Coordinates of C-alpha atoms in Angstrom, one line a residue:
X1 CA 7.4 22.7 29.5
X2 CA 4.4 23.5 31.7
X3 CA 2.8 20.7 30.2
X4 CA 3.4 17.1 30.4
X5 CA 2.2 13.3 29.1
X6 CA 0.9 12.3 32.0
X7 CA -0.9 8.6 30.5
X8 CA 1.0 6.0 28.8
X9 CA -1.3 2.8 28.0
X10 CA 1.7 0.8 26.0
X11 CA -1.4 -1.8 25.6
X12 CA -2.8 1.2 23.2
X13 CA 0.8 1.5 21.7
X14 CA 1.3 -2.1 21.2
X15 CA 1.2 -2.1 17.4
X16 CA 3.5 1.2 16.8
X17 CA 6.1 -0.4 19.4
X18 CA 5.8 -4.6 18.7
X19 CA 7.8 -3.6 15.0
X20 CA 9.9 -0.8 16.5
X21 CA 11.4 -3.7 19.5
X22 CA 11.6 -6.0 16.4
X23 CA 13.9 -4.1 14.5
X24 CA 16.4 -3.1 17.5
X25 CA 16.2 -6.9 19.0
X26 CA 16.6 -8.1 15.1
X27 CA 20.4 -5.8 14.9
X28 CA 21.3 -7.2 18.4
X29 CA 20.9 -10.8 17.3
X30 CA 22.8 -10.3 14.2
X31 CA 25.5 -8.8 16.8
X32 CA 25.3 -11.8 19.3
X33 CA 25.4 -14.2 16.9
X34 CA 26.9 -13.9 13.3
X35 CA 25.4 -15.2 10.2
X36 CA 21.5 -16.5 10.6
X37 CA 19.2 -15.7 7.7
X38 CA 16.0 -17.1 9.0
X39 CA 16.7 -16.3 12.8
X40 CA 15.7 -12.9 11.6
X41 CA 12.6 -13.1 10.1
X42 CA 11.3 -15.4 12.8
X43 CA 11.4 -12.4 15.4
X44 CA 10.0 -10.4 12.4
X45 CA 7.7 -12.3 12.0
X46 CA 6.9 -12.9 15.6
X47 CA 7.1 -8.8 16.3
X48 CA 4.6 -8.4 13.4
X49 CA 2.0 -10.6 14.5
X50 CA 2.6 -9.3 18.2
X51 CA 1.2 -5.8 16.9
X52 CA -1.4 -6.9 14.5
X53 CA -2.7 -9.0 17.6
X54 CA -2.5 -5.7 19.5
X55 CA -5.4 -4.3 16.6
X56 CA -8.0 -6.0 17.3
X57 CA -9.4 -4.2 20.1
X58 CA -9.9 -0.7 18.3
X59 CA -11.5 -2.9 15.2
X60 CA -15.5 -2.6 14.9
X61 CA -15.8 0.3 17.2
X62 CA -18.6 2.8 16.7
X63 CA -18.3 6.4 14.9
X64 CA -16.5 8.3 17.8
X65 CA -15.3 6.0 19.8
X66 CA -11.8 5.8 20.5
X67 CA -8.3 4.5 22.8
X68 CA -6.5 7.3 23.4
X69 CA -2.9 7.4 25.1
X70 CA -0.1 10.0 25.6
X71 CA -3.3 12.9 26.6
X72 CA -1.8 15.8 27.5
X73 CA -3.3 16.4 31.6
X74 CA -5.9 19.3 32.0
X75 CA -6.4 19.8 28.3
X76 CA -8.3 16.9 26.8
X77 CA -5.8 16.7 24.1
X78 CA -3.9 13.0 23.4
X79 CA -1.7 12.7 20.8
X80 CA -2.3 9.2 20.4
X81 CA -5.6 7.8 18.8
X82 CA -6.8 4.3 18.5
X83 CA -10.3 3.9 16.2
X84 CA -11.5 1.5 14.1
X85 CA -10.6 3.6 10.9
X86 CA -6.5 4.1 12.5
X87 CA -6.5 0.3 13.9
X88 CA -7.6 -1.5 10.5
X89 CA -4.9 0.5 8.7
X90 CA -2.9 -0.3 11.3
X91 CA -3.6 -4.4 11.3
X92 CA -3.4 -4.1 7.9
X93 CA 0.2 -2.7 7.2
X94 CA 1.3 -5.3 9.4
X95 CA -0.3 -7.7 7.5
X96 CA 1.0 -7.2 4.2
X97 CA 4.7 -6.1 6.2
X98 CA 4.2 -9.9 7.2
X99 CA 3.5 -10.9 3.6
X100 CA 6.3 -8.7 2.6
X101 CA 9.3 -11.6 4.8
X102 CA 6.8 -14.8 3.0
X103 CA 8.4 -13.4 -0.5
X104 CA 11.4 -12.6 0.8
X105 CA 12.3 -15.6 3.4
X106 CA 15.8 -16.6 2.6
X107 CA 17.4 -19.4 0.3
X108 CA 19.1 -21.6 1.2
X109 CA 20.3 -22.6 -2.0
X110 CA 20.7 -19.1 -3.2
X111 CA 21.5 -16.6 -0.5
X112 CA 24.7 -16.4 1.9
X113 CA 24.5 -16.2 5.1
X114 CA 24.5 -12.6 6.7
X115 CA 23.1 -9.8 5.3
X116 CA 19.2 -10.5 6.3
X117 CA 19.3 -7.9 9.0
X118 CA 19.6 -5.1 7.9
X119 CA 16.5 -6.3 5.5
X120 CA 14.4 -7.0 8.1
X121 CA 14.9 -4.2 10.1
X122 CA 14.3 -1.5 7.6
X123 CA 10.4 -3.8 6.6
X124 CA 10.2 -3.5 10.3
X125 CA 11.7 0.2 10.5
X126 CA 9.2 1.0 7.7
X127 CA 5.9 -0.4 9.4
X128 CA 6.7 1.1 12.6
X129 CA 6.3 4.4 10.6
X130 CA 2.7 3.4 9.3
X131 CA 1.1 2.6 12.1
X132 CA 2.3 5.6 14.3
X133 CA 1.2 7.7 11.5
X134 CA -2.7 6.7 11.3
X135 CA -2.5 7.1 15.2
X136 CA -0.9 10.3 15.6
X137 CA -2.7 13.4 16.3
X138 CA 0.1 16.5 16.8
X139 CA 1.9 17.7 14.1
X140 CA 5.4 16.6 15.0
X141 CA 5.0 12.6 15.9
X142 CA 2.6 12.7 12.7
X143 CA 5.5 14.2 11.0
X144 CA 8.4 12.0 12.0
X145 CA 5.9 8.4 11.9
X146 CA 5.3 9.3 8.2
X147 CA 9.0 10.0 7.1
X148 CA 9.7 6.9 9.5
X149 CA 7.8 4.8 7.1
X150 CA 9.0 7.0 4.0
X151 CA 12.9 6.7 4.8
X152 CA 14.1 3.1 4.8
X153 CA 12.1 2.0 1.8
X154 CA 14.6 4.5 0.4
X155 CA 17.8 1.9 1.4
X156 CA 15.0 -0.7 0.6
X157 CA 15.2 -0.5 -3.1
X158 CA 18.5 0.6 -3.4
X159 CA 19.8 -2.7 -1.6
X160 CA 19.8 -4.4 -5.4
X161 CA 22.3 -2.9 -6.4
X162 CA 21.7 -2.6 -9.5
X163 CA 21.6 0.4 -12.2
X164 CA 18.4 0.1 -12.1
X165 CA 17.4 -0.7 -8.5
X166 CA 19.7 2.7 -7.7
X167 CA 17.8 4.5 -10.3
X168 CA 14.5 3.9 -9.0
X169 CA 16.1 4.2 -4.9
X170 CA 17.6 8.0 -5.4
X171 CA 13.7 8.4 -7.8
X172 CA 12.2 7.9 -4.2
X173 CA 14.9 9.6 -2.2
X174 CA 14.1 12.3 -4.7
X175 CA 10.5 12.7 -4.4
X176 CA 11.0 11.6 -0.2
X177 CA 12.8 15.1 0.4
X178 CA 10.2 17.2 -1.4
X179 CA 7.5 15.3 0.2
X180 CA 8.7 16.5 3.3
X181 CA 9.5 20.1 3.2
X182 CA 6.0 20.3 1.0
X183 CA 4.5 18.7 4.9
X184 CA 6.4 20.7 7.0
X185 CA 5.5 24.1 4.5
X186 CA 2.0 22.9 5.1
X187 CA 2.4 21.9 9.0
X188 CA 3.8 25.4 9.6
X189 CA 0.9 26.9 8.0
X190 CA -1.8 24.5 10.0
X191 CA 0.5 25.5 13.0
X192 CA -0.1 29.6 12.1
X193 CA -3.2 29.2 11.1
X194 CA -4.5 27.2 14.1
X195 CA -2.2 28.2 16.7
X196 CA -2.2 24.4 17.7
X197 CA 0.3 22.2 17.2
X198 CA -2.7 19.1 16.9
X199 CA -4.5 17.9 14.0
X200 CA -8.0 18.5 15.6
X201 CA -11.5 19.3 15.0
X202 CA -11.6 21.9 17.0
X203 CA -8.5 23.9 16.1
X204 CA -9.8 23.9 12.3
X205 CA -13.3 25.3 13.4
X206 CA -11.3 27.9 15.3
X207 CA -9.6 28.9 12.2
X208 CA -11.7 28.7 9.7
X209 CA -14.3 31.1 11.5
X210 CA -11.5 33.6 11.8
X211 CA -11.3 35.2 8.1
X212 CA -8.2 36.1 8.5
X213 CA -6.6 32.7 9.2
X214 CA -9.2 30.4 6.7
X215 CA -6.4 31.1 3.7
X216 CA -3.8 29.9 5.9
X217 CA -6.3 26.6 7.3
X218 CA -6.7 26.0 3.0
X219 CA -3.6 26.3 1.8
X220 CA -1.7 24.9 5.2
X221 CA -4.6 21.5 3.4
X222 CA -3.9 21.8 -0.1
X223 CA -0.1 22.1 0.5
X224 CA -0.5 17.6 2.5
X225 CA -2.5 17.1 -0.2
X226 CA 0.3 17.6 -2.3
X227 CA 2.5 16.5 -0.1
X228 CA 1.1 13.0 0.7
X229 CA 0.2 13.4 -3.0
X230 CA 3.9 12.2 -3.8
X231 CA 3.2 9.4 -1.4
X232 CA 0.4 7.9 -2.6
X233 CA 1.2 8.2 -6.6
X234 CA -1.1 10.7 -7.8
X235 CA -0.5 12.7 -10.9
X236 CA 1.3 14.4 -11.2
X237 CA 3.5 13.6 -8.0
X238 CA 4.1 10.4 -9.3
X239 CA 7.0 10.0 -11.9
X240 CA 9.4 8.0 -9.4
X241 CA 6.8 5.3 -9.2
X242 CA 7.3 3.5 -12.5
X243 CA 11.4 3.3 -11.4
X244 CA 11.4 2.8 -7.6
X245 CA 8.6 -1.3 -8.6
X246 CA 10.4 -2.2 -11.2
X247 CA 14.2 -1.5 -10.1
X248 CA 13.0 -3.1 -6.6
X249 CA 13.4 -6.4 -5.3
X250 CA 9.9 -7.6 -6.4
X251 CA 9.0 -8.0 -2.2
X252 CA 9.9 -4.7 -2.1
X253 CA 7.8 -3.3 -4.3
X254 CA 4.5 -5.4 -3.3
X255 CA 6.2 -3.4 -0.2
X256 CA 6.2 0.3 -1.8
X257 CA 2.2 -0.8 -3.3
X258 CA 0.8 -2.0 0.2
X259 CA 2.3 -1.1 3.6
X260 CA 3.4 2.2 2.0
X261 CA 0.7 3.4 0.6
X262 CA -1.2 2.1 3.4
X263 CA 0.6 5.0 4.9
X264 CA 0.7 7.5 3.0
X265 CA -3.6 6.6 3.2
X266 CA -3.2 7.6 6.6
X267 CA -1.8 10.3 7.0
X268 CA -4.0 11.5 4.7
X269 CA -7.0 10.5 6.6
X270 CA -5.9 11.9 9.7
X271 CA -6.1 15.6 8.0
X272 CA -9.0 15.0 6.3
X273 CA -10.6 13.8 9.5
X274 CA -9.7 17.2 11.0
X275 CA -10.6 19.3 8.4
X276 CA -14.5 17.4 7.4
X277 CA -15.9 19.0 9.8
X278 CA -15.7 22.7 8.2
X279 CA -18.2 21.4 5.6
X280 CA -15.9 23.4 3.3
X281 CA -14.5 22.3 -0.4
X282 CA -10.7 23.2 0.8
X283 CA -10.5 19.6 -0.4
X284 CA -11.9 19.9 -4.2
X285 CA -8.0 19.3 -5.4
X286 CA -8.3 15.8 -4.8
X287 CA -11.3 15.4 -7.6
X288 CA -8.8 16.5 -9.8
X289 CA -5.5 14.7 -9.5
X290 CA -8.3 11.7 -8.5
X291 CA -9.5 11.9 -12.4
X292 CA -6.2 12.6 -13.9
X293 CA -3.9 9.5 -11.9
X294 CA -7.0 7.4 -12.6
X295 CA -7.8 8.3 -16.2
X296 CA -3.2 8.3 -16.6
X297 CA -2.6 5.5 -15.0
X298 CA -4.7 3.5 -17.3
X299 CA -3.9 4.7 -20.0
X300 CA 0.2 4.1 -19.1
X301 CA -0.5 1.0 -17.7
X302 CA -2.1 -0.3 -21.1
X303 CA 0.6 0.3 -23.0
X304 CA 2.9 -1.3 -20.1
X305 CA 4.5 -4.9 -21.1
X306 CA 6.1 -5.5 -18.5
X307 CA 4.3 -6.8 -16.0
X308 CA 5.5 -4.8 -13.0
X309 CA 5.3 -1.1 -14.9
X310 CA 1.4 -2.6 -15.4
X311 CA 1.4 -2.8 -11.7
X312 CA 3.3 0.0 -10.9
X313 CA 0.7 2.0 -13.2
X314 CA -2.0 0.3 -12.1
X315 CA -1.1 2.0 -8.3
X316 CA -1.1 5.0 -9.8
X317 CA -5.1 4.8 -11.1
X318 CA -5.9 2.8 -8.0
X319 CA -5.0 5.5 -6.2
X320 CA -6.8 7.9 -7.9
X321 CA -9.2 6.0 -6.9
X322 CA -8.9 5.5 -3.2
X323 CA -8.9 9.3 -2.5
X324 CA -11.5 9.8 -5.2
X325 CA -14.5 9.3 -2.1
X326 CA -12.2 12.6 0.0
X327 CA -13.3 15.1 -2.5
X328 CA -16.5 14.8 -1.7
X329 CA -17.0 16.4 2.5
X330 CA -19.7 13.4 3.5
X331 CA -19.5 10.9 7.0
X332 CA -19.0 7.9 4.6
X333 CA -16.2 9.2 2.6
X334 CA -12.5 8.3 5.6
X335 CA -14.7 4.7 5.6
X336 CA -15.3 4.2 2.0
X337 CA -11.7 5.5 1.2
X338 CA -10.3 2.3 3.9
X339 CA -12.3 0.0 1.4
X340 CA -11.2 0.9 -1.6
X341 CA -7.1 0.9 -0.1
X342 CA -7.8 -2.4 1.6
X343 CA -9.5 -4.4 -1.5
X344 CA -6.4 -2.7 -4.2
X345 CA -3.7 -3.8 -1.4
X346 CA -5.4 -7.4 -0.7
X347 CA -5.5 -8.2 -4.4
X348 CA -2.1 -5.9 -5.6
X349 CA -0.7 -8.2 -2.9
X350 CA -1.7 -11.4 -4.3
X351 CA -1.2 -10.3 -8.4
X352 CA 3.1 -9.8 -6.3
X353 CA 2.9 -12.9 -5.0
X354 CA 2.2 -15.0 -7.5
X355 CA 5.1 -13.2 -9.5
X356 CA 6.8 -13.6 -7.9
X357 CA 6.3 -17.4 -7.5
X358 CA 6.7 -17.5 -11.1
X359 CA 10.0 -15.5 -11.0
X360 CA 11.7 -18.0 -8.8
X361 CA 10.2 -21.3 -11.2
X362 CA 10.4 -19.8 -15.1
X363 CA 13.0 -16.4 -14.4
X364 CA 12.5 -13.7 -13.7
X365 CA 13.1 -12.3 -17.5
X366 CA 10.0 -15.1 -18.1
X367 CA 8.0 -14.1 -15.2
X368 CA 8.3 -10.6 -16.0
X369 CA 7.2 -10.5 -19.0
X370 CA 3.5 -9.7 -20.1
X371 CA 4.2 -12.0 -22.9
X372 CA 5.6 -14.7 -21.3
X373 CA 2.2 -15.5 -19.5
X374 CA 0.6 -16.9 -21.9
X375 CA -1.2 -20.4 -21.5
X376 CA -0.4 -19.6 -17.5
X377 CA -2.9 -21.5 -16.6
X378 CA -2.0 -25.1 -18.9
X379 CA 1.2 -24.7 -17.5
X380 CA 0.1 -24.0 -13.8
X381 CA -3.6 -23.9 -12.3
X382 CA -3.0 -22.6 -9.4
X383 CA -1.6 -20.4 -9.7
X384 CA -3.0 -18.3 -12.6
X385 CA -6.3 -18.8 -10.8
X386 CA -4.5 -16.9 -8.3
X387 CA -3.4 -14.1 -10.3
X388 CA -7.1 -14.6 -12.5
X389 CA -8.9 -13.3 -8.9
X390 CA -6.3 -11.1 -8.2
X391 CA -6.9 -9.7 -11.6
X392 CA -10.6 -9.5 -11.2
X393 CA -10.5 -7.5 -8.5
X394 CA -8.8 -4.9 -9.5
X395 CA -11.6 -4.3 -12.2
X396 CA -14.5 -5.0 -10.2
X397 CA -15.5 -8.5 -11.9
X398 CA -17.2 -11.4 -10.4
X399 CA -16.3 -14.1 -8.6
X400 CA -14.0 -10.9 -7.5
X401 CA -17.1 -9.0 -5.6
X402 CA -14.5 -7.3 -3.2
X403 CA -13.1 -5.3 -5.8
X404 CA -17.1 -4.4 -7.1
X405 CA -17.3 -3.2 -3.5
X406 CA -15.1 -0.9 -3.1
X407 CA -15.6 0.6 -6.4
X408 CA -19.6 1.2 -5.7
X409 CA -18.1 2.7 -1.8
X410 CA -16.1 5.0 -3.3
X411 CA -18.6 6.3 -6.3
X412 CA -21.2 6.4 -3.2
X413 CA -19.9 9.8 -2.1
X414 CA -19.3 10.6 -5.0
X415 CA -22.6 10.3 -7.0
X416 CA -24.4 11.6 -3.1
X417 CA -22.9 15.0 -3.1
X418 CA -24.0 15.9 -7.1
X419 CA -20.2 15.3 -8.6
X420 CA -21.4 14.5 -11.2
X421 CA -18.6 15.0 -13.9
X422 CA -16.3 13.2 -11.6
X423 CA -18.7 10.2 -11.2
X424 CA -18.3 10.2 -14.9
X425 CA -15.0 10.3 -14.7
X426 CA -14.9 7.5 -12.4
X427 CA -17.7 5.4 -14.4
X428 CA -14.8 5.6 -17.6
X429 CA -11.6 4.8 -16.1
X430 CA -14.1 1.7 -13.9
X431 CA -14.0 0.5 -18.0
X432 CA -10.8 1.2 -18.4
X433 CA -9.3 -0.4 -16.1
X434 CA -11.8 -3.1 -17.1
X435 CA -9.8 -2.8 -20.3
X436 CA -6.1 -3.1 -18.9
X437 CA -6.8 -6.3 -16.4
X438 CA -8.5 -8.3 -18.8
X439 CA -5.4 -7.6 -21.2
X440 CA -3.7 -9.9 -19.0
X441 CA -6.1 -12.0 -17.9
X442 CA -6.4 -13.4 -21.5
X443 CA -2.5 -13.7 -22.2
X444 CA -3.5 -16.2 -18.5
X445 CA -6.2 -17.7 -20.2
X446 CA -5.2 -18.1 -24.0
X447 CA -2.8 -21.4 -25.3
X448 CA 0.5 -20.9 -26.1
X449 CA 1.6 -20.7 -30.1
X450 CA 3.0 -22.4 -32.3
X451 CA 6.2 -20.7 -32.4
X452 CA 7.2 -21.2 -29.1
X453 CA 6.0 -24.8 -28.4
X454 CA 8.0 -25.2 -32.2
X455 CA 11.1 -23.3 -29.9
X456 CA 11.0 -26.1 -26.7
X457 CA 14.2 -28.5 -26.8
X458 CA 13.6 -31.7 -28.9
X459 CA 15.6 -35.3 -27.9
X460 CA 17.1 -36.9 -31.1
X461 CA 15.8 -40.4 -32.4
X462 CA 17.9 -42.9 -30.3
X463 CA 19.3 -40.5 -27.8
X464 CA 18.7 -39.9 -24.1
X465 CA 16.0 -38.5 -23.3
X466 CA 16.9 -35.0 -21.4
X467 CA 16.6 -34.7 -17.8
X468 CA 14.5 -32.4 -16.6
X469 CA 13.6 -31.5 -13.0
X470 CA 10.3 -29.3 -12.3
X471 CA 11.5 -26.4 -10.3
X472 CA 9.4 -25.3 -7.7
X473 CA 8.7 -22.4 -6.2
X474 CA 9.5 -21.5 -2.3
X475 CA 7.4 -22.7 0.3
X476 CA 7.1 -19.4 1.9
X477 CA 6.3 -17.9 -1.2
X478 CA 2.8 -20.3 -2.2
X479 CA 2.4 -19.8 1.5
X480 CA 1.6 -15.6 0.7
X481 CA 0.1 -17.2 -2.0
X482 CA -1.9 -19.4 -0.1
X483 CA -2.9 -16.8 2.5
X484 CA -3.7 -13.8 0.7
X485 CA -5.9 -16.3 -1.9
X486 CA -8.3 -17.1 0.9
X487 CA -8.5 -13.4 2.4
X488 CA -9.3 -12.1 -1.4
X489 CA -11.9 -15.2 -1.5
X490 CA -13.5 -14.5 1.7
X491 CA -13.4 -11.0 1.7
X492 CA -15.4 -10.7 -1.7
X493 CA -17.8 -13.8 -0.9
X494 CA -18.4 -11.2 2.9
X495 CA -17.3 -7.7 2.1
X496 CA -19.3 -6.7 5.3
X497 CA -16.3 -8.2 7.6
X498 CA -14.2 -6.0 5.9
X499 CA -16.7 -3.2 6.1
X500 CA -16.8 -4.0 9.8
X501 CA -13.2 -3.6 10.7
X502 CA -13.8 -0.4 9.6
X503 CA -16.4 0.5 11.7
X504 CA -19.1 1.3 9.0

């Protein structure tokens, strides 16, 4: 090859290298020392926190500023770029992975020694893919990183071993294969249209100004939207989501709702930012899938009696909100989309953390049944308060001000671009979403019915009281609840903190 990579800055690449090296260290440690449990998690948490610290240099940079590496000599083209949006998404992915590991922290009483290395290494590998795709600017790295963020999740879903887990893993694998096929096709179309292997505005502009290549470029963008639509759970590419969420272990469902969605949006934003200067509308398809996704997701969520499936359909609806600003070709659309994604991820992870705590306290059957949340406020007021904060944030109601700010930010580019029909549909779904989350919240704050009280065991006269030992959640799970709740409170009190990270 005539062009060689001459600049490599490991510091810029550290958000990717840290989880990748951590995955390798975990596997080597497991071979060297058998039957470890917590050591794998400690190594993983350390690598994720190192990667998170490495993102700080890119946070809050002004628009247009970026750190670059893996650059080709004499061309000015770089395969990896870290700017404010990309660095913020990387930080979110790394911290979401930390929460996933806290929720899956091994319990000495319930889990045998060994077996944790595979789970931890797969989580780290998928997180490395999520951070890599946010900075990738060439087609090869972009494709490989996006699939690295996806394929380990198939194994993570299947590891539970139950029939529902296998069914969810098969649905996810099928989706991943179809998505990869579409993304491979879109990469080929991009290269055909632009003659460049880089996802840059310069390449897109050259193709757009050529009438012969313009239709190929537009087709490439439409196929990208379809391919990433599978990963974002956008309608009509959403069918895998309820199956995978319901079949997966709860921490892995949280990982799918958090890290996987961050990776998917990061991949989409790389393409959107490359074609945004065209001031054209190959992005009209985004408006359609956004409207349909939020409407179908909310309607189906209203019908669910299982909380995990409700959260799955909530993901479909929220994915519509995430991509809503991208239907408008404006400078603030990317920042608005990133803001909404971060607000959604933070609130959803808090809800998953509370559900995980209740699984440990009440058992999986009760914690997954929406009706069993009746009277939670009286029984576990702290957990109920955290759950309520997460639900209100998703609904965009006080005191979940972060969700309200995110919805306003998502609507602003649409209104500014005078996409009135899309704005009306979004406003309707904002009201419908309130009904979805208030339905759960009203169950939490209601009092238990008489039938439930009557079914509690009673002590016969003269008999000794039945000894009941309070079952508590694992400390790591409570730490996850606390950290996420504090982060959501702080960002709700000062949403500008989040907007500042994105450079908005």
